[in-house]
């Protein structure tokens, strides 16, 4: 009897926590702060970027204040589940693996990943405008991937640790290349610029910021644009599963931002192209 009473009390408390998740006036949102233009730290030490601006807009529509905090990427989901913060907005793809631990809002952005390789390697030419959705690979796409595997055989490739790109890189090239994982994208960039690795795989827009600087003289995009598969349907707000009301609130706010063009305007501002869900397949 006592166990039943305690269990009922615990369930009631958990339900009450979920129901009142939106009663608060401030939501703490974690972001990495090291993946421009998604999120970064400016010269004044402030978190800025697409994630932060979209997050503030979503919170305005939910009628709460956003407080953004920096969090290491590979500890982000565990920290959310233990209540260190209320949500994640850090260019995080919605995947089946992550959905086992946390819930997601509907996507607030699309996007794709791409390889970048050092120019001095003089690798065989590729079509960098070609697109491969890893969810459904036909014979033609498999042939392109086969050519890439041959070209990158024996190379050392960098990737962000605990990311979906890491899983994809290991799946596609783990048998032919050495994969080196990094704690931050910045450290990957430093090793690539210094020639300690031959290339890497990451979000296209994160690479573009890197290549638009002086490093564009030594490295370039290589191979097709990659999407789908382990990357899932897009980028969403990560939320604890028990906070169903917060998921619903973010869903509505994202939907409103899609319908009135706000996400399109913000993606054009930060990326130069429209990566809002309405524009990406």
PDB file of N, CA, C and O in Angstrom, residues 117-118 120-124 148-158 173-180 196-200 222:
ATOM      1  N   UNK A 117      38.242  19.681 -48.107  1.00  0.00           N
ATOM      2  CA  UNK A 117      39.561  19.063 -48.196  1.00  0.00           C
ATOM      3  C   UNK A 117      40.619  20.105 -48.553  1.00  0.00           C
ATOM      4  O   UNK A 117      40.316  21.135 -49.165  1.00  0.00           O
ATOM      5  N   UNK A 118      41.843  19.836 -48.151  1.00  0.00           N
ATOM      6  CA  UNK A 118      42.960  20.726 -48.488  1.00  0.00           C
ATOM      7  C   UNK A 118      43.199  20.729 -49.994  1.00  0.00           C
ATOM      8  O   UNK A 118      43.185  19.684 -50.642  1.00  0.00           O
ATOM      9  N   UNK A 120      45.984  21.421 -51.576  1.00  0.00           N
ATOM     10  CA  UNK A 120      47.295  20.930 -51.994  1.00  0.00           C
ATOM     11  C   UNK A 120      47.347  19.419 -52.184  1.00  0.00           C
ATOM     12  O   UNK A 120      48.332  18.871 -52.691  1.00  0.00           O
ATOM     13  N   UNK A 121      46.275  18.726 -51.815  1.00  0.00           N
ATOM     14  CA  UNK A 121      46.223  17.279 -52.015  1.00  0.00           C
ATOM     15  C   UNK A 121      45.996  16.912 -53.471  1.00  0.00           C
ATOM     16  O   UNK A 121      46.258  15.779 -53.885  1.00  0.00           O
ATOM     17  N   UNK A 122      45.474  17.884 -54.238  1.00  0.00           N
ATOM     18  CA  UNK A 122      45.219  17.688 -55.670  1.00  0.00           C
ATOM     19  C   UNK A 122      44.386  16.419 -55.925  1.00  0.00           C
ATOM     20  O   UNK A 122      44.743  15.554 -56.743  1.00  0.00           O
ATOM     21  N   UNK A 123      43.274  16.333 -55.219  1.00  0.00           N
ATOM     22  CA  UNK A 123      42.367  15.197 -55.356  1.00  0.00           C
ATOM     23  C   UNK A 123      41.608  15.266 -56.678  1.00  0.00           C
ATOM     24  O   UNK A 123      41.472  16.349 -57.272  1.00  0.00           O
ATOM     25  N   UNK A 124      41.067  14.147 -57.148  1.00  0.00           N
ATOM     26  CA  UNK A 124      40.251  14.169 -58.371  1.00  0.00           C
ATOM     27  C   UNK A 124      39.071  15.137 -58.230  1.00  0.00           C
ATOM     28  O   UNK A 124      38.497  15.271 -57.149  1.00  0.00           O
ATOM     29  N   UNK A 148      34.224   8.776 -54.113  1.00  0.00           N
ATOM     30  CA  UNK A 148      34.730   9.531 -52.969  1.00  0.00           C
ATOM     31  C   UNK A 148      35.572   8.649 -52.049  1.00  0.00           C
ATOM     32  O   UNK A 148      36.633   9.054 -51.571  1.00  0.00           O
ATOM     33  N   UNK A 149      35.089   7.452 -51.795  1.00  0.00           N
ATOM     34  CA  UNK A 149      35.821   6.527 -50.930  1.00  0.00           C
ATOM     35  C   UNK A 149      37.187   6.208 -51.515  1.00  0.00           C
ATOM     36  O   UNK A 149      38.182   6.127 -50.789  1.00  0.00           O
ATOM     37  N   UNK A 150      37.250   6.063 -52.824  1.00  0.00           N
ATOM     38  CA  UNK A 150      38.534   5.792 -53.481  1.00  0.00           C
ATOM     39  C   UNK A 150      39.463   6.999 -53.371  1.00  0.00           C
ATOM     40  O   UNK A 150      40.655   6.852 -53.058  1.00  0.00           O
ATOM     41  N   UNK A 151      38.916   8.201 -53.584  1.00  0.00           N
ATOM     42  CA  UNK A 151      39.729   9.418 -53.550  1.00  0.00           C
ATOM     43  C   UNK A 151      40.257   9.717 -52.152  1.00  0.00           C
ATOM     44  O   UNK A 151      41.354  10.274 -51.992  1.00  0.00           O
ATOM     45  N   UNK A 152      39.478   9.356 -51.115  1.00  0.00           N
ATOM     46  CA  UNK A 152      39.852   9.691 -49.738  1.00  0.00           C
ATOM     47  C   UNK A 152      40.542   8.550 -49.008  1.00  0.00           C
ATOM     48  O   UNK A 152      40.825   8.655 -47.812  1.00  0.00           O
ATOM     49  N   UNK A 153      40.824   7.482 -49.703  1.00  0.00           N
ATOM     50  CA  UNK A 153      41.499   6.336 -49.090  1.00  0.00           C
ATOM     51  C   UNK A 153      42.863   6.754 -48.536  1.00  0.00           C
ATOM     52  O   UNK A 153      43.661   7.398 -49.231  1.00  0.00           O
ATOM     53  N   UNK A 154      43.106   6.415 -47.282  1.00  0.00           N
ATOM     54  CA  UNK A 154      44.383   6.739 -46.638  1.00  0.00           C
ATOM     55  C   UNK A 154      44.467   8.134 -46.056  1.00  0.00           C
ATOM     56  O   UNK A 154      45.478   8.484 -45.428  1.00  0.00           O
ATOM     57  N   UNK A 155      43.418   8.944 -46.218  1.00  0.00           N
ATOM     58  CA  UNK A 155      43.429  10.312 -45.705  1.00  0.00           C
ATOM     59  C   UNK A 155      42.977  10.353 -44.238  1.00  0.00           C
ATOM     60  O   UNK A 155      42.403   9.384 -43.715  1.00  0.00           O
ATOM     61  N   UNK A 156      43.249  11.472 -43.586  1.00  0.00           N
ATOM     62  CA  UNK A 156      42.803  11.698 -42.215  1.00  0.00           C
ATOM     63  C   UNK A 156      41.733  12.776 -42.229  1.00  0.00           C
ATOM     64  O   UNK A 156      41.976  13.896 -42.712  1.00  0.00           O
ATOM     65  N   UNK A 157      40.535  12.439 -41.712  1.00  0.00           N
ATOM     66  CA  UNK A 157      39.379  13.328 -41.777  1.00  0.00           C
ATOM     67  C   UNK A 157      38.912  13.690 -40.376  1.00  0.00           C
ATOM     68  O   UNK A 157      38.798  12.819 -39.509  1.00  0.00           O
ATOM     69  N   UNK A 158      38.622  14.976 -40.164  1.00  0.00           N
ATOM     70  CA  UNK A 158      38.173  15.450 -38.871  1.00  0.00           C
ATOM     71  C   UNK A 158      36.664  15.642 -38.827  1.00  0.00           C
ATOM     72  O   UNK A 158      36.020  15.866 -39.854  1.00  0.00           O
ATOM     73  N   UNK A 173      33.217   6.427 -44.616  1.00  0.00           N
ATOM     74  CA  UNK A 173      34.653   6.426 -44.908  1.00  0.00           C
ATOM     75  C   UNK A 173      35.513   5.783 -43.825  1.00  0.00           C
ATOM     76  O   UNK A 173      36.741   5.783 -43.939  1.00  0.00           O
ATOM     77  N   UNK A 174      34.881   5.249 -42.790  1.00  0.00           N
ATOM     78  CA  UNK A 174      35.635   4.674 -41.682  1.00  0.00           C
ATOM     79  C   UNK A 174      36.550   3.523 -42.076  1.00  0.00           C
ATOM     80  O   UNK A 174      37.567   3.282 -41.419  1.00  0.00           O
ATOM     81  N   UNK A 175      36.193   2.802 -43.144  1.00  0.00           N
ATOM     82  CA  UNK A 175      37.000   1.651 -43.561  1.00  0.00           C
ATOM     83  C   UNK A 175      38.177   2.044 -44.456  1.00  0.00           C
ATOM     84  O   UNK A 175      39.100   1.243 -44.657  1.00  0.00           O
ATOM     85  N   UNK A 176      38.153   3.272 -44.993  1.00  0.00           N
ATOM     86  CA  UNK A 176      39.217   3.659 -45.931  1.00  0.00           C
ATOM     87  C   UNK A 176      40.059   4.829 -45.426  1.00  0.00           C
ATOM     88  O   UNK A 176      41.147   5.092 -45.952  1.00  0.00           O
ATOM     89  N   UNK A 177      39.563   5.562 -44.427  1.00  0.00           N
ATOM     90  CA  UNK A 177      40.270   6.746 -43.931  1.00  0.00           C
ATOM     91  C   UNK A 177      40.379   6.707 -42.412  1.00  0.00           C
ATOM     92  O   UNK A 177      39.650   5.971 -41.742  1.00  0.00           O
ATOM     93  N   UNK A 178      41.303   7.499 -41.880  1.00  0.00           N
ATOM     94  CA  UNK A 178      41.432   7.659 -40.432  1.00  0.00           C
ATOM     95  C   UNK A 178      40.507   8.785 -39.987  1.00  0.00           C
ATOM     96  O   UNK A 178      40.569   9.896 -40.531  1.00  0.00           O
ATOM     97  N   UNK A 179      39.623   8.510 -39.037  1.00  0.00           N
ATOM     98  CA  UNK A 179      38.673   9.513 -38.557  1.00  0.00           C
ATOM     99  C   UNK A 179      39.177  10.078 -37.226  1.00  0.00           C
ATOM    100  O   UNK A 179      39.448   9.327 -36.292  1.00  0.00           O
ATOM    101  N   UNK A 180      39.301  11.400 -37.157  1.00  0.00           N
ATOM    102  CA  UNK A 180      39.744  12.062 -35.934  1.00  0.00           C
ATOM    103  C   UNK A 180      38.603  12.963 -35.429  1.00  0.00           C
ATOM    104  O   UNK A 180      38.154  13.865 -36.143  1.00  0.00           O
ATOM    105  N   UNK A 196      47.332  19.428 -40.176  1.00  0.00           N
ATOM    106  CA  UNK A 196      47.444  18.210 -39.356  1.00  0.00           C
ATOM    107  C   UNK A 196      46.410  17.155 -39.743  1.00  0.00           C
ATOM    108  O   UNK A 196      46.520  16.001 -39.357  1.00  0.00           O
ATOM    109  N   UNK A 197      45.366  17.563 -40.461  1.00  0.00           N
ATOM    110  CA  UNK A 197      44.415  16.626 -41.051  1.00  0.00           C
ATOM    111  C   UNK A 197      44.213  17.023 -42.505  1.00  0.00           C
ATOM    112  O   UNK A 197      44.560  18.143 -42.917  1.00  0.00           O
ATOM    113  N   UNK A 198      43.664  16.118 -43.283  1.00  0.00           N
ATOM    114  CA  UNK A 198      43.506  16.375 -44.718  1.00  0.00           C
ATOM    115  C   UNK A 198      42.183  17.049 -45.058  1.00  0.00           C
ATOM    116  O   UNK A 198      42.062  17.701 -46.106  1.00  0.00           O
ATOM    117  N   UNK A 199      41.188  16.873 -44.199  1.00  0.00           N
ATOM    118  CA  UNK A 199      39.879  17.450 -44.467  1.00  0.00           C
ATOM    119  C   UNK A 199      38.916  17.071 -43.370  1.00  0.00           C
ATOM    120  O   UNK A 199      39.324  16.618 -42.292  1.00  0.00           O
ATOM    121  N   UNK A 200      37.629  17.261 -43.636  1.00  0.00           N
ATOM    122  CA  UNK A 200      36.639  16.915 -42.622  1.00  0.00           C
ATOM    123  C   UNK A 200      35.221  17.043 -43.150  1.00  0.00           C
ATOM    124  O   UNK A 200      34.999  17.494 -44.285  1.00  0.00           O
ATOM    125  N   UNK A 222      34.400  19.740 -51.092  1.00  0.00           N
ATOM    126  CA  UNK A 222      34.750  18.569 -51.902  1.00  0.00           C
ATOM    127  C   UNK A 222      33.594  17.559 -51.838  1.00  0.00           C
ATOM    128  O   UNK A 222      33.099  17.219 -50.767  1.00  0.00           O
TER     129      UNK A 222
END
